[in-house]
Amino acid sequence: MKAAVLRAYRAPLSIENIDLLPPQSGEIRVRFAASGVCHSDMTRIEGARASALPIVLGHEASAYVEELGPGVTGFDIGDRVVLSFIYDCGQCYFCRSGHPNLCEVGIGMLRNGTMPDGTTRLRKGDEVLHHMTVSSFAEEAVLPARCATKIPDDMAMDVAALIGCAVLTGTGAVFNAASVSPGDSVLVIGSGGVGLNVVQAAAIAGASIIIVSDMSPEKLKLARSFGATHLVDARSEDPVAKAKELTQGRGVDFAFEAIGNKVTIQQCYDAIRSAGKAIVVGVAEAGNCCEIEALSLPFTEKTLTGSMYGGARPGLDIERLIDLYSSKRLHLDELISQTYRLDQINEAFHDLHEGRLARGLIRYE
């Protein structure tokens, strides 16, 4: 099958023919319909999160079930599915305590580029690693059946693909990590694919003030259509000052960082009120550290926390998001800025790097 392979950091992906091994126990083989082009993939290309190579990137996708491995139930050949990149074993401490997004086995798979048994299903001579379980910049993949959720026959595969990362991560940060309530005030720094989903989830939750800060006028305009009430052009305006101005000097109830940068993480912390919550959704470079004044913690009771995959329980949360989309409360079609073929993958990442995309999409159909 054809796949986009990363063989060297800060170098173009190469389109190659590689081998895909059959599914093992509990696994399925899928044929991809569409795959989102995500910032997390770009940081891997740039070497910001180093790992062993070669690796097939891509992790946000919709697909068709093509083959069932031994012991797989609940799926039929031809089923249409959304794929989640976190495997939950159901047995570890985090799965049993209600945090399947932090599954010890699943996080190990992300770190090592393998399946649950510690091996890969991709070959070109030696092993080729999986990226975030899914490796969707390819025609097909083998992955755990637990990472697939069936979707309705009338849902377009293009928009369904986005649910697997950008939508689940952004909305989950609001619904799960923050539990935003009607009347709350919110700041969102970064209005890319994930940030826009934070914005629209805050609007769905009933937030009365939704401030969005970005350096792109085009993305700010899009954020307005997703529910932003106030816009901050970060090239010339200060989001912290705007947050204080709109809340009688207190600061907002919740601030979401959707970039992955120590400066904007600090801004989120500074922008929240006492007992407020700053939530880091963006993925920063390894070793990128921010400093918080220690004295502010006991005297303000502020919280700075992360949100891994939106605190998602993928099966349940994906079904909820599909219902919101079906009822026209969740905007998905509007997220797609441009579509590409697999052989245009490097062009897609160039456009993402230049800030031209809310979400680019690789189409396989």
PDB file of N, CA and C in Angstrom, residues 36 38 60-61 159-175 192-201 309-312 314 317-318 320-322 330-332 335 358-359:
ATOM      1  N   GLY A  36      -7.303  14.126   8.710  1.00  0.00           N
ATOM      2  CA  GLY A  36      -6.979  15.515   8.980  1.00  0.00           C
ATOM      3  C   GLY A  36      -5.478  15.743   9.057  1.00  0.00           C
ATOM      4  N   CYS A  38      -2.863  17.649  11.065  1.00  0.00           N
ATOM      5  CA  CYS A  38      -2.870  18.213  12.417  1.00  0.00           C
ATOM      6  C   CYS A  38      -1.499  18.769  12.807  1.00  0.00           C
ATOM      7  N   GLU A  60      -5.833  11.390  12.718  1.00  0.00           N
ATOM      8  CA  GLU A  60      -7.210  11.896  12.780  1.00  0.00           C
ATOM      9  C   GLU A  60      -7.921  11.423  11.515  1.00  0.00           C
ATOM     10  N   ALA A  61      -8.828  10.435  11.631  1.00  0.00           N
ATOM     11  CA  ALA A  61      -9.288   9.807  10.392  1.00  0.00           C
ATOM     12  C   ALA A  61     -10.650   9.139  10.517  1.00  0.00           C
ATOM     13  N   VAL A 159     -16.153  15.065   7.236  1.00  0.00           N
ATOM     14  CA  VAL A 159     -16.339  15.726   8.527  1.00  0.00           C
ATOM     15  C   VAL A 159     -16.171  14.742   9.676  1.00  0.00           C
ATOM     16  N   ALA A 160     -16.530  13.486   9.446  1.00  0.00           N
ATOM     17  CA  ALA A 160     -16.380  12.486  10.500  1.00  0.00           C
ATOM     18  C   ALA A 160     -14.923  12.344  10.920  1.00  0.00           C
ATOM     19  N   ALA A 161     -14.004  12.460   9.966  1.00  0.00           N
ATOM     20  CA  ALA A 161     -12.582  12.301  10.278  1.00  0.00           C
ATOM     21  C   ALA A 161     -12.129  13.274  11.358  1.00  0.00           C
ATOM     22  N   LEU A 162     -12.648  14.495  11.326  1.00  0.00           N
ATOM     23  CA  LEU A 162     -12.183  15.534  12.239  1.00  0.00           C
ATOM     24  C   LEU A 162     -12.555  15.251  13.688  1.00  0.00           C
ATOM     25  N   ILE A 163     -13.606  14.453  13.887  1.00  0.00           N
ATOM     26  CA  ILE A 163     -14.029  14.144  15.249  1.00  0.00           C
ATOM     27  C   ILE A 163     -12.924  13.414  16.002  1.00  0.00           C
ATOM     28  N   GLY A 164     -12.108  12.630  15.280  1.00  0.00           N
ATOM     29  CA  GLY A 164     -11.117  11.788  15.923  1.00  0.00           C
ATOM     30  C   GLY A 164     -10.037  12.511  16.697  1.00  0.00           C
ATOM     31  N   CYS A 165      -9.784  13.789  16.399  1.00  0.00           N
ATOM     32  CA  CYS A 165      -8.779  14.536  17.164  1.00  0.00           C
ATOM     33  C   CYS A 165      -9.230  15.956  17.455  1.00  0.00           C
ATOM     34  N   ALA A 166      -9.270  16.818  16.439  1.00  0.00           N
ATOM     35  CA  ALA A 166      -9.521  18.246  16.669  1.00  0.00           C
ATOM     36  C   ALA A 166     -10.814  18.489  17.431  1.00  0.00           C
ATOM     37  N   VAL A 167     -11.877  17.819  17.018  1.00  0.00           N
ATOM     38  CA  VAL A 167     -13.184  18.066  17.629  1.00  0.00           C
ATOM     39  C   VAL A 167     -13.239  17.473  19.032  1.00  0.00           C
ATOM     40  N   LEU A 168     -12.809  16.230  19.168  1.00  0.00           N
ATOM     41  CA  LEU A 168     -12.846  15.572  20.470  1.00  0.00           C
ATOM     42  C   LEU A 168     -11.925  16.261  21.472  1.00  0.00           C
ATOM     43  N   THR A 169     -10.747  16.679  21.025  1.00  0.00           N
ATOM     44  CA  THR A 169      -9.793  17.345  21.912  1.00  0.00           C
ATOM     45  C   THR A 169     -10.300  18.711  22.358  1.00  0.00           C
ATOM     46  N   GLY A 170     -10.798  19.501  21.405  1.00  0.00           N
ATOM     47  CA  GLY A 170     -11.253  20.847  21.737  1.00  0.00           C
ATOM     48  C   GLY A 170     -12.527  20.870  22.550  1.00  0.00           C
ATOM     49  N   THR A 171     -13.531  20.128  22.120  1.00  0.00           N
ATOM     50  CA  THR A 171     -14.801  20.124  22.864  1.00  0.00           C
ATOM     51  C   THR A 171     -14.631  19.446  24.215  1.00  0.00           C
ATOM     52  N   GLY A 172     -13.810  18.390  24.261  1.00  0.00           N
ATOM     53  CA  GLY A 172     -13.606  17.698  25.527  1.00  0.00           C
ATOM     54  C   GLY A 172     -12.947  18.571  26.575  1.00  0.00           C
ATOM     55  N   ALA A 173     -12.057  19.463  26.150  1.00  0.00           N
ATOM     56  CA  ALA A 173     -11.432  20.383  27.102  1.00  0.00           C
ATOM     57  C   ALA A 173     -12.482  21.237  27.801  1.00  0.00           C
ATOM     58  N   VAL A 174     -13.532  21.596  27.067  1.00  0.00           N
ATOM     59  CA  VAL A 174     -14.610  22.422  27.625  1.00  0.00           C
ATOM     60  C   VAL A 174     -15.588  21.589  28.437  1.00  0.00           C
ATOM     61  N   PHE A 175     -16.064  20.492  27.848  1.00  0.00           N
ATOM     62  CA  PHE A 175     -17.100  19.688  28.497  1.00  0.00           C
ATOM     63  C   PHE A 175     -16.563  18.849  29.655  1.00  0.00           C
ATOM     64  N   GLY A 192      -6.905  27.624  15.712  1.00  0.00           N
ATOM     65  CA  GLY A 192      -6.750  26.613  14.676  1.00  0.00           C
ATOM     66  C   GLY A 192      -7.836  25.565  14.823  1.00  0.00           C
ATOM     67  N   GLY A 193      -7.575  24.362  14.305  1.00  0.00           N
ATOM     68  CA  GLY A 193      -8.592  23.324  14.333  1.00  0.00           C
ATOM     69  C   GLY A 193      -9.064  22.975  15.727  1.00  0.00           C
ATOM     70  N   VAL A 194      -8.157  22.851  16.690  1.00  0.00           N
ATOM     71  CA  VAL A 194      -8.539  22.532  18.059  1.00  0.00           C
ATOM     72  C   VAL A 194      -9.170  23.741  18.739  1.00  0.00           C
ATOM     73  N   GLY A 195      -8.547  24.909  18.599  1.00  0.00           N
ATOM     74  CA  GLY A 195      -9.065  26.109  19.247  1.00  0.00           C
ATOM     75  C   GLY A 195     -10.479  26.458  18.829  1.00  0.00           C
ATOM     76  N   LEU A 196     -10.797  26.296  17.556  1.00  0.00           N
ATOM     77  CA  LEU A 196     -12.154  26.580  17.089  1.00  0.00           C
ATOM     78  C   LEU A 196     -13.165  25.653  17.739  1.00  0.00           C
ATOM     79  N   ASN A 197     -12.758  24.440  18.044  1.00  0.00           N
ATOM     80  CA  ASN A 197     -13.671  23.521  18.720  1.00  0.00           C
ATOM     81  C   ASN A 197     -13.826  23.850  20.194  1.00  0.00           C
ATOM     82  N   VAL A 198     -12.793  24.419  20.805  1.00  0.00           N
ATOM     83  CA  VAL A 198     -12.955  24.971  22.147  1.00  0.00           C
ATOM     84  C   VAL A 198     -13.986  26.094  22.109  1.00  0.00           C
ATOM     85  N   VAL A 199     -13.873  26.957  21.112  1.00  0.00           N
ATOM     86  CA  VAL A 199     -14.792  28.094  20.984  1.00  0.00           C
ATOM     87  C   VAL A 199     -16.228  27.617  20.848  1.00  0.00           C
ATOM     88  N   GLN A 200     -16.481  26.698  19.919  1.00  0.00           N
ATOM     89  CA  GLN A 200     -17.869  26.313  19.705  1.00  0.00           C
ATOM     90  C   GLN A 200     -18.421  25.486  20.860  1.00  0.00           C
ATOM     91  N   ALA A 201     -17.569  24.740  21.554  1.00  0.00           N
ATOM     92  CA  ALA A 201     -18.039  24.019  22.730  1.00  0.00           C
ATOM     93  C   ALA A 201     -18.408  24.986  23.851  1.00  0.00           C
ATOM     94  N   TYR A 309      -6.289  14.835  25.196  1.00  0.00           N
ATOM     95  CA  TYR A 309      -7.366  14.309  24.343  1.00  0.00           C
ATOM     96  C   TYR A 309      -8.741  14.692  24.892  1.00  0.00           C
ATOM     97  N   GLY A 310      -8.807  15.883  25.502  1.00  0.00           N
ATOM     98  CA  GLY A 310     -10.080  16.380  26.002  1.00  0.00           C
ATOM     99  C   GLY A 310     -10.668  15.570  27.134  1.00  0.00           C
ATOM    100  N   GLY A 311      -9.826  14.796  27.841  1.00  0.00           N
ATOM    101  CA  GLY A 311     -10.361  13.948  28.906  1.00  0.00           C
ATOM    102  C   GLY A 311     -11.401  12.969  28.390  1.00  0.00           C
ATOM    103  N   ALA A 312     -11.267  12.566  27.138  1.00  0.00           N
ATOM    104  CA  ALA A 312     -12.340  11.854  26.439  1.00  0.00           C
ATOM    105  C   ALA A 312     -12.500  10.406  26.883  1.00  0.00           C
ATOM    106  N   PRO A 314     -13.699   8.012  24.445  1.00  0.00           N
ATOM    107  CA  PRO A 314     -13.977   8.161  23.014  1.00  0.00           C
ATOM    108  C   PRO A 314     -15.304   7.617  22.525  1.00  0.00           C
ATOM    109  N   ASP A 317     -18.147   9.865  23.978  1.00  0.00           N
ATOM    110  CA  ASP A 317     -18.047  11.265  23.568  1.00  0.00           C
ATOM    111  C   ASP A 317     -18.218  11.435  22.059  1.00  0.00           C
ATOM    112  N   ILE A 318     -17.717  10.493  21.273  1.00  0.00           N
ATOM    113  CA  ILE A 318     -17.900  10.584  19.823  1.00  0.00           C
ATOM    114  C   ILE A 318     -19.378  10.501  19.472  1.00  0.00           C
ATOM    115  N   ARG A 320     -21.845  11.449  21.326  1.00  0.00           N
ATOM    116  CA  ARG A 320     -22.445  12.727  21.714  1.00  0.00           C
ATOM    117  C   ARG A 320     -22.160  13.799  20.668  1.00  0.00           C
ATOM    118  N   LEU A 321     -20.943  13.831  20.162  1.00  0.00           N
ATOM    119  CA  LEU A 321     -20.578  14.831  19.159  1.00  0.00           C
ATOM    120  C   LEU A 321     -21.339  14.615  17.854  1.00  0.00           C
ATOM    121  N   ILE A 322     -21.549  13.370  17.481  1.00  0.00           N
ATOM    122  CA  ILE A 322     -22.342  13.082  16.284  1.00  0.00           C
ATOM    123  C   ILE A 322     -23.769  13.587  16.462  1.00  0.00           C
ATOM    124  N   LEU A 330     -23.265  21.669  16.266  1.00  0.00           N
ATOM    125  CA  LEU A 330     -21.812  21.559  16.158  1.00  0.00           C
ATOM    126  C   LEU A 330     -21.412  21.764  14.707  1.00  0.00           C
ATOM    127  N   HIS A 331     -20.519  22.730  14.471  1.00  0.00           N
ATOM    128  CA  HIS A 331     -20.057  23.037  13.112  1.00  0.00           C
ATOM    129  C   HIS A 331     -18.837  22.173  12.785  1.00  0.00           C
ATOM    130  N   LEU A 332     -18.950  21.355  11.769  1.00  0.00           N
ATOM    131  CA  LEU A 332     -17.820  20.545  11.326  1.00  0.00           C
ATOM    132  C   LEU A 332     -17.411  20.866   9.892  1.00  0.00           C
ATOM    133  N   LEU A 335     -14.979  23.684   9.313  1.00  0.00           N
ATOM    134  CA  LEU A 335     -13.593  23.546   9.753  1.00  0.00           C
ATOM    135  C   LEU A 335     -12.634  23.251   8.603  1.00  0.00           C
ATOM    136  N   ALA A 358      -7.522  26.099   8.923  1.00  0.00           N
ATOM    137  CA  ALA A 358      -8.153  25.676  10.168  1.00  0.00           C
ATOM    138  C   ALA A 358      -7.951  24.167  10.273  1.00  0.00           C
ATOM    139  N   ARG A 359      -8.354  23.463   9.213  1.00  0.00           N
ATOM    140  CA  ARG A 359      -8.042  22.048   9.076  1.00  0.00           C
ATOM    141  C   ARG A 359      -7.912  21.699   7.606  1.00  0.00           C
TER     142      ARG A 359
END
